[in-house]
Short mmCIF file of C-alpha atoms in Angstrom, two decimals:
data_model
loop_
_atom_site.label_atom_id
_atom_site.label_comp_id
_atom_site.label_asym_id
_atom_site.label_seq_id
_atom_site.Cartn_x
_atom_site.Cartn_y
_atom_site.Cartn_z
CA ARG A 1 130.09 243.71 121.75
CA LEU A 2 131.52 241.79 118.80
CA SER A 3 130.34 243.09 115.46
CA THR A 4 128.98 239.65 114.75
CA THR A 5 126.63 239.63 117.77
CA THR A 6 123.77 241.76 119.13
CA ASN A 7 124.45 241.17 122.81
CA TRP A 8 126.17 243.98 124.69
CA ALA A 9 128.58 243.14 127.50
CA LYS A 10 129.50 245.55 130.28
CA ILE A 11 133.30 245.69 130.43
CA SER A 12 133.98 248.51 132.94
CA GLY A 13 133.21 246.38 135.97
CA THR A 14 130.83 247.05 138.88
CA THR A 15 132.54 250.26 139.96
CA LEU A 16 131.39 253.28 138.02
CA ARG A 17 134.04 255.12 136.07
CA THR A 18 134.55 258.77 136.91
CA THR A 19 137.21 259.47 134.27
CA PRO A 20 136.41 260.07 130.59
CA SER A 21 138.59 257.18 129.30
CA TYR A 22 138.91 253.40 129.45
CA THR A 23 141.38 250.86 128.03
CA ASP A 24 140.08 247.52 126.78
CA ALA A 25 142.36 244.57 125.91
CA PRO A 26 140.36 242.10 123.81
CA PRO A 27 142.09 239.05 122.24
CA ALA A 28 144.42 239.91 119.32
CA THR A 29 142.40 237.91 116.85
CA GLY A 30 141.65 240.56 114.21
CA GLN A 31 137.99 240.81 115.22
CA THR A 32 135.90 244.01 115.18
CA TYR A 33 134.22 245.33 118.34
CA LEU A 34 131.51 247.99 118.87
CA TYR A 35 131.69 250.27 121.93
CA GLU A 36 129.18 252.70 123.52
CA ILE A 37 129.13 254.78 126.72
CA ARG A 38 126.18 255.05 129.13
CA ALA A 39 125.91 257.66 131.92
CA VAL A 40 124.62 256.71 135.40
CA ASP A 41 123.28 259.24 137.94
CA LYS A 42 123.49 259.00 141.73
CA ALA A 43 120.12 257.34 141.85
CA GLY A 44 121.46 254.59 139.57
CA HIS A 45 119.48 255.58 136.54
CA GLU A 46 121.27 254.67 133.28
CA SER A 47 121.08 256.71 130.13
CA THR A 48 120.70 255.33 126.66
CA GLY A 49 123.91 254.42 124.93
CA SER A 50 126.08 256.86 123.06
CA ALA A 51 126.70 256.55 119.36
CA ASP A 52 128.58 253.31 118.66
CA VAL A 53 132.26 253.38 117.74
CA THR A 54 134.14 250.44 116.21
CA ALA A 55 137.66 249.13 116.69
CA THR A 56 139.42 246.16 115.12
CA THR A 57 142.19 244.34 116.93
CA VAL A 58 145.46 243.41 115.27
CA ASP A 59 145.47 239.68 114.46
CA ARG A 60 148.40 238.11 116.26
CA THR A 61 146.83 234.74 117.01
CA GLY A 62 147.98 231.77 114.97
CA PRO A 63 145.63 229.02 113.85
CA ALA A 64 145.57 225.61 115.45
CA ALA A 65 148.11 223.01 114.37
CA PRO A 66 146.91 220.61 111.65
CA GLY A 67 145.60 217.36 113.04
CA GLY A 68 145.32 213.83 111.68
CA LEU A 69 148.61 213.94 109.75
CA THR A 70 149.29 210.72 107.82
CA ALA A 71 152.01 209.59 105.40
CA THR A 72 151.43 206.91 102.76
CA ASP A 73 154.21 205.42 100.66
CA GLY A 74 153.56 204.81 96.98
CA LYS A 75 155.29 204.59 93.63
CA GLY A 76 154.89 208.33 93.10
CA GLY A 77 156.40 209.28 96.48
CA LEU A 78 155.37 209.75 100.12
CA SER A 79 151.87 211.24 100.21
CA LEU A 80 150.97 213.39 103.24
CA ALA A 81 147.43 214.33 104.27
CA TRP A 82 145.96 216.20 107.26
CA GLN A 83 142.73 217.76 108.48
CA PRO A 84 142.00 221.30 107.27
CA VAL A 85 142.41 224.04 109.90
CA ALA A 86 139.81 226.81 110.29
CA GLY A 87 141.23 230.17 109.23
CA ALA A 88 144.35 228.68 107.65
CA THR A 89 145.24 229.87 104.16
CA THR A 90 148.48 227.92 103.66
CA TYR A 91 150.31 224.96 105.13
CA THR A 92 154.08 224.61 105.39
CA VAL A 93 155.70 221.17 105.16
CA PHE A 94 159.09 220.42 106.71
CA ARG A 95 161.17 217.26 106.25
CA GLN A 96 163.93 215.66 108.31
CA GLN A 97 165.79 212.58 107.11
CA GLN A 98 166.07 209.83 109.68
CA THR A 99 169.61 208.78 110.63
CA ALA A 100 171.12 205.71 112.23
CA PRO A 101 171.56 205.64 116.02
CA GLY A 102 174.72 207.47 117.00
CA SER A 103 174.84 209.45 113.76
CA PRO A 104 174.44 213.25 113.66
CA THR A 105 170.85 214.46 113.49
CA ALA A 106 169.81 215.64 110.05
CA PRO A 107 168.53 219.21 109.71
CA VAL A 108 164.84 220.03 109.39
CA THR A 109 164.24 221.56 105.96
CA GLN A 110 161.21 223.33 104.55
CA VAL A 111 160.15 221.44 101.42
CA ALA A 112 156.73 222.82 100.44
CA THR A 113 154.06 225.47 101.03
CA VAL A 114 150.60 224.45 99.84
CA THR A 115 147.02 225.66 100.09
CA SER A 116 145.37 222.24 100.24
CA ALA A 117 145.46 219.73 103.09
CA SER A 118 147.69 217.26 101.25
CA TRP A 119 151.07 217.05 99.51
CA THR A 120 153.23 214.35 97.90
CA ASP A 121 156.99 214.28 98.34
CA THR A 122 158.15 213.03 94.94
CA ALA A 123 161.79 213.77 95.81
CA ALA A 124 161.94 211.34 98.74
CA ALA A 125 164.69 208.80 98.12
CA GLU A 126 163.80 205.12 98.03
CA ARG A 127 164.71 202.95 101.03
CA THR A 128 165.02 206.10 103.20
CA GLY A 129 163.08 207.16 106.31
CA TYR A 130 161.80 210.69 106.94
CA THR A 131 159.94 212.65 109.61
CA TYR A 132 157.55 215.31 108.34
CA TYR A 133 156.18 218.35 110.17
CA VAL A 134 153.22 220.51 109.04
CA SER A 135 152.23 223.94 110.35
CA ALA A 136 149.26 226.16 109.44
CA THR A 137 149.38 229.88 108.57
CA ASP A 138 146.44 232.31 108.41
CA ALA A 139 145.80 235.32 106.17
CA ALA A 140 147.55 237.65 108.63
CA GLY A 141 150.72 235.58 108.47
CA ASN A 142 150.30 234.00 111.90
CA THR A 143 151.63 230.46 112.14
CA SER A 144 150.37 227.74 114.42
CA ALA A 145 152.32 227.50 117.66
CA THR A 146 152.99 223.79 117.21
CA ARG A 147 153.66 221.51 114.26
CA THR A 148 152.13 218.11 113.66
CA SER A 149 154.62 215.34 112.83
CA VAL A 150 154.59 211.89 111.22
CA SER A 151 157.33 209.45 110.15
CA ALA A 152 157.47 207.19 107.10
CA THR A 153 159.97 205.18 105.04
CA ARG A 154 160.12 205.22 101.27
CA GLY A 155 159.98 201.79 99.63
CA ASP A 156 161.97 200.35 96.73
CA TYR A 157 160.22 201.02 93.41
CA ALA A 158 160.89 200.72 89.73
CA PRO A 159 163.05 203.56 88.40
CA ALA A 160 161.75 206.28 86.12
CA PRO A 161 162.04 205.42 82.42
CA ALA A 162 164.64 206.72 80.01
CA THR A 163 163.27 209.42 77.72
CA ASN A 164 163.97 211.13 74.39
CA VAL A 165 165.21 208.00 72.64
CA THR A 166 166.71 208.74 69.21
CA ALA A 167 168.15 206.50 66.49
CA VAL A 168 170.32 207.94 63.72
CA TYR A 169 171.88 205.97 60.87
CA GLU A 170 175.50 206.87 60.11
CA PRO A 171 176.86 205.35 56.87
CA ARG A 172 179.87 203.05 57.36
CA ASN A 173 179.31 203.21 61.11
CA GLY A 174 175.87 201.91 62.02
CA ILE A 175 172.84 203.19 63.89
CA VAL A 176 173.61 205.42 66.88
CA VAL A 177 170.97 205.07 69.61
CA SER A 178 170.87 207.72 72.36
CA TRP A 179 168.53 208.53 75.24
CA ALA A 180 168.11 210.85 78.21
CA PRO A 181 168.99 208.91 81.38
CA SER A 182 166.41 207.96 83.98
CA THR A 183 165.92 210.59 86.66
CA SER A 184 166.12 207.90 89.37
CA ASP A 185 169.44 207.99 91.20
CA ASP A 186 169.71 204.23 91.74
CA VAL A 187 169.82 203.15 88.08
CA VAL A 188 172.86 200.96 87.36
CA ARG A 189 172.22 199.67 83.82
CA TYR A 190 170.02 199.93 80.75
CA HIS A 191 168.50 197.18 78.62
CA LEU A 192 168.48 198.11 74.95
CA TYR A 193 165.79 196.38 72.91
CA ARG A 194 165.88 196.07 69.12
CA ASP A 195 162.64 195.21 67.36
CA GLY A 196 161.12 194.07 70.65
CA HIS A 197 163.94 191.73 71.67
CA LEU A 198 166.63 192.33 74.30
CA TYR A 199 169.70 193.27 72.29
CA ARG A 200 172.28 194.69 74.70
CA ASP A 201 172.80 195.03 78.47
CA LEU A 202 174.59 198.35 78.95
CA VAL A 203 176.21 199.71 82.12
CA HIS A 204 176.34 203.44 82.95
CA THR A 205 175.85 204.77 79.43
CA SER A 206 173.17 206.57 77.48
CA THR A 207 174.31 205.83 73.93
CA TYR A 208 175.13 202.79 71.83
CA THR A 209 176.18 202.25 68.21
CA ASP A 210 174.56 199.23 66.58
CA MET A 211 177.03 197.99 63.96
CA THR A 212 175.27 194.69 63.26
CA VAL A 213 172.72 196.18 60.88
CA SER A 214 171.87 195.05 57.38
CA PRO A 215 171.50 197.36 54.39
CA GLY A 216 168.07 198.58 53.41
CA SER A 217 166.57 197.60 56.77
CA THR A 218 164.58 199.45 59.43
CA TYR A 219 165.25 198.87 63.12
CA THR A 220 163.22 200.05 66.13
CA TYR A 221 164.80 200.58 69.54
CA THR A 222 163.46 200.99 73.10
CA VAL A 223 165.24 201.32 76.45
CA VAL A 224 164.49 199.99 79.95
CA ALA A 225 166.27 201.36 83.03
CA VAL A 226 167.26 198.88 85.75
CA ASP A 227 168.13 199.79 89.36
CA GLY A 228 170.48 198.07 91.77
CA ALA A 229 167.68 195.91 93.15
CA GLY A 230 166.77 194.66 89.67
CA ASN A 231 163.59 196.73 89.39
CA GLN A 232 162.88 197.64 85.77
CA SER A 233 161.36 200.90 84.58
CA PRO A 234 158.49 201.13 82.11
CA VAL A 235 159.61 200.79 78.51
CA SER A 236 160.73 204.06 76.97
CA GLY A 237 159.29 205.54 73.84
CA SER A 238 160.64 204.01 70.64
CA ALA A 239 162.91 205.36 67.92
CA SER A 240 163.54 203.90 64.47
CA ALA A 241 166.19 204.29 61.78
CA THR A 242 166.58 202.87 58.28
CA THR A 243 169.93 201.90 56.79
CA ASP A 244 170.93 202.72 53.24
CA GLY A 245 171.08 200.11 50.52
CA ASP A 246 169.13 196.94 49.89
CA LEU A 247 169.26 193.19 50.27
CA VAL A 248 169.02 192.39 46.55
CA ALA A 249 172.02 190.87 44.80
CA PRO A 250 173.11 192.34 41.45
CA ALA A 251 171.92 190.55 38.33
CA ALA A 252 173.94 187.64 36.95
CA VAL A 253 176.86 188.66 34.75
CA THR A 254 176.08 188.10 31.07
CA GLY A 255 178.13 187.62 27.92
CA LEU A 256 180.84 185.67 29.71
CA LYS A 257 183.41 184.10 27.36
CA ALA A 258 186.46 182.02 28.25
CA THR A 259 189.41 181.59 25.86
CA ALA A 260 192.24 179.16 26.58
CA ARG A 261 195.71 180.58 25.97
CA GLN A 262 199.26 179.44 26.62
CA ASP A 263 199.49 181.88 29.52
CA GLY A 264 196.15 180.91 31.05
CA VAL A 265 192.45 181.46 30.45
CA PHE A 266 191.23 184.86 29.27
CA LEU A 267 187.76 185.88 30.46
CA GLU A 268 185.59 188.72 29.19
CA TRP A 269 182.00 189.74 29.91
CA ALA A 270 179.39 192.44 29.46
CA PRO A 271 179.55 195.19 32.12
CA ASN A 272 176.94 195.33 34.88
CA THR A 273 175.32 198.79 34.80
CA GLU A 274 173.61 198.77 38.20
CA PRO A 275 174.44 202.00 40.10
CA ASP A 276 175.47 200.28 43.34
CA LEU A 277 177.97 197.89 41.71
CA LYS A 278 181.16 197.67 43.79
CA ARG A 279 183.27 194.84 42.34
CA TYR A 280 183.41 191.52 40.52
CA GLU A 281 184.58 188.21 41.93
CA VAL A 282 185.99 185.50 39.64
CA PHE A 283 185.40 181.84 40.49
CA LYS A 284 186.95 178.69 39.03
CA ALA A 285 185.41 175.22 39.32
CA GLU A 286 187.39 172.00 38.86
CA LYS A 287 186.39 168.35 38.65
CA TYR A 288 187.07 166.04 41.55
CA ASP A 289 186.43 162.32 41.96
CA ASP A 290 183.37 161.79 44.13
CA GLY A 291 184.56 158.31 45.21
CA GLU A 292 181.61 156.60 43.55
CA GLY A 293 182.84 156.47 39.99
CA GLY A 294 181.70 159.98 39.15
CA PHE A 295 182.89 163.49 39.78
CA VAL A 296 181.81 166.77 41.35
CA TRP A 297 182.58 170.37 40.51
CA LEU A 298 184.18 172.32 43.37
CA ALA A 299 184.45 176.08 42.99
CA HIS A 300 186.79 178.57 44.63
CA ARG A 301 187.38 182.29 44.29
CA VAL A 302 190.47 183.25 42.30
CA GLU A 303 190.29 187.05 42.11
CA TYR A 304 188.60 190.30 43.14
CA LEU A 305 188.19 192.92 40.41
CA GLY A 306 187.05 196.53 40.38
CA GLU A 307 183.68 197.73 39.15
CA ASP A 308 185.10 198.84 35.77
CA ALA A 309 186.61 195.46 34.89
CA THR A 310 185.19 193.59 31.87
CA SER A 311 188.01 191.09 31.35
CA PHE A 312 190.56 189.07 33.29
CA LEU A 313 193.44 186.73 32.49
CA HIS A 314 193.69 183.87 34.93
CA GLY A 315 197.25 182.68 34.66
CA SER A 316 197.41 178.92 35.13
CA ALA A 317 199.39 175.93 33.91
CA ALA A 318 198.36 174.73 30.46
CA ASP A 319 197.59 171.19 31.56
CA GLY A 320 194.71 170.37 29.20
CA GLU A 321 192.15 170.07 31.98
CA THR A 322 188.52 171.07 31.46
CA VAL A 323 187.40 173.67 33.99
CA MET A 324 184.58 176.18 34.43
CA TYR A 325 184.61 179.90 35.24
CA ALA A 326 182.00 182.32 36.55
CA VAL A 327 182.06 186.04 37.30
CA ILE A 328 179.74 187.30 40.05
CA ALA A 329 178.88 190.97 40.65
CA VAL A 330 178.90 192.39 44.21
CA ASP A 331 177.15 195.64 45.23
CA ASP A 332 178.01 198.28 47.83
CA TRP A 333 176.04 196.41 50.48
CA GLY A 334 177.79 193.08 50.03
CA ASN A 335 174.91 191.44 48.17
CA GLN A 336 175.92 188.83 45.60
CA LEU A 337 174.60 185.65 44.02
CA ARG A 338 175.88 182.38 45.45
CA VAL A 339 178.04 180.20 43.22
CA GLU A 340 175.36 177.50 43.31
CA ASP A 341 172.61 179.90 42.24
CA GLU A 342 171.00 178.69 39.01
CA SER A 343 171.16 182.17 37.48
CA VAL A 344 174.97 182.31 37.67
CA ASN A 345 176.47 181.84 34.20
CA TRP A 346 179.26 179.27 34.17
CA VAL A 347 181.37 178.75 31.04
CA GLU A 348 183.37 175.62 30.39
CA VAL A 349 186.84 175.77 28.85
CA THR A 350 189.61 173.25 28.23
CA GLU A 351 193.03 174.55 29.07
CA LEU A 352 195.76 174.09 26.49
CA GLY A 353 198.25 171.29 26.95
CA THR A 354 197.99 167.62 27.80
CA PRO A 355 195.83 166.50 30.72
CA ALA A 356 197.81 165.24 33.67
CA ALA A 357 197.78 161.47 34.14
CA SER A 358 195.26 160.34 36.71
#
């Protein structure tokens, strides 16, 4: 009898055995059996059973094949599910890519071994069909004689996002933005956003140098991957960088004096002591008829000077005209006052000589 039952079964048949041995061939299922011997005399009287002995068969019987196999396409991949099999400890999943009629058959490849009755193929390519097979294996290593199969096609989904976005400011160069590419194999371009607005459309690259930045400013960048079908990934994490400098113009130049000489007009001024001073620019303004009986002052730049300059001779004809001069400081970041700014100090001077006839 089986060790799990109490009912004895006679296995020697109706003919009494006269030899002291017997061979039983129970199913190779790994089950345990109890055996006993009973003697029978010529009158047919049967003795009580001998002491029980046990024997366990070697388990060579595989479990049943999984049933109810389904495949569901989703953004995360093709999700497989099946009914659990009694006695199974693991399930093996095989995949075969579908090919066009007339093309060579793709190989069947083992892709997963799991203990639960479900699995998601996250590596399945989009717009591609597959056939999946699932077999069951028990604790003794026996595998089901047949495999359940199901076919499914992966849809077209948004690509995975770019990751590890960084932004690094490099003086005299700009802000270098880099990112780890999307893991999706159908990405064809990246949209680079600056401060929440689409800034650049980039093809097959994972770095960009933003050279249109202003001094003393902070910029925040994000990246969106785009596939060939136009599907856009979720927005990446952001990265920010701050440029050196500021947006404040140097103070107005003070102490400006203009002296008319035969060789031109000599200018001198007090030095600007701001640490980011880069240069001075000298402007001259002249009178022009405004066409309505009056005049206007029109200014133009006449010279660039270094940061150490405190004087300048503007060589010009001694024609007796009255003109104005201004000196404007410029910092390392290109900030400077405009010529029309009220804080700019203009000085008026009359050049030597006789004014030209009008």
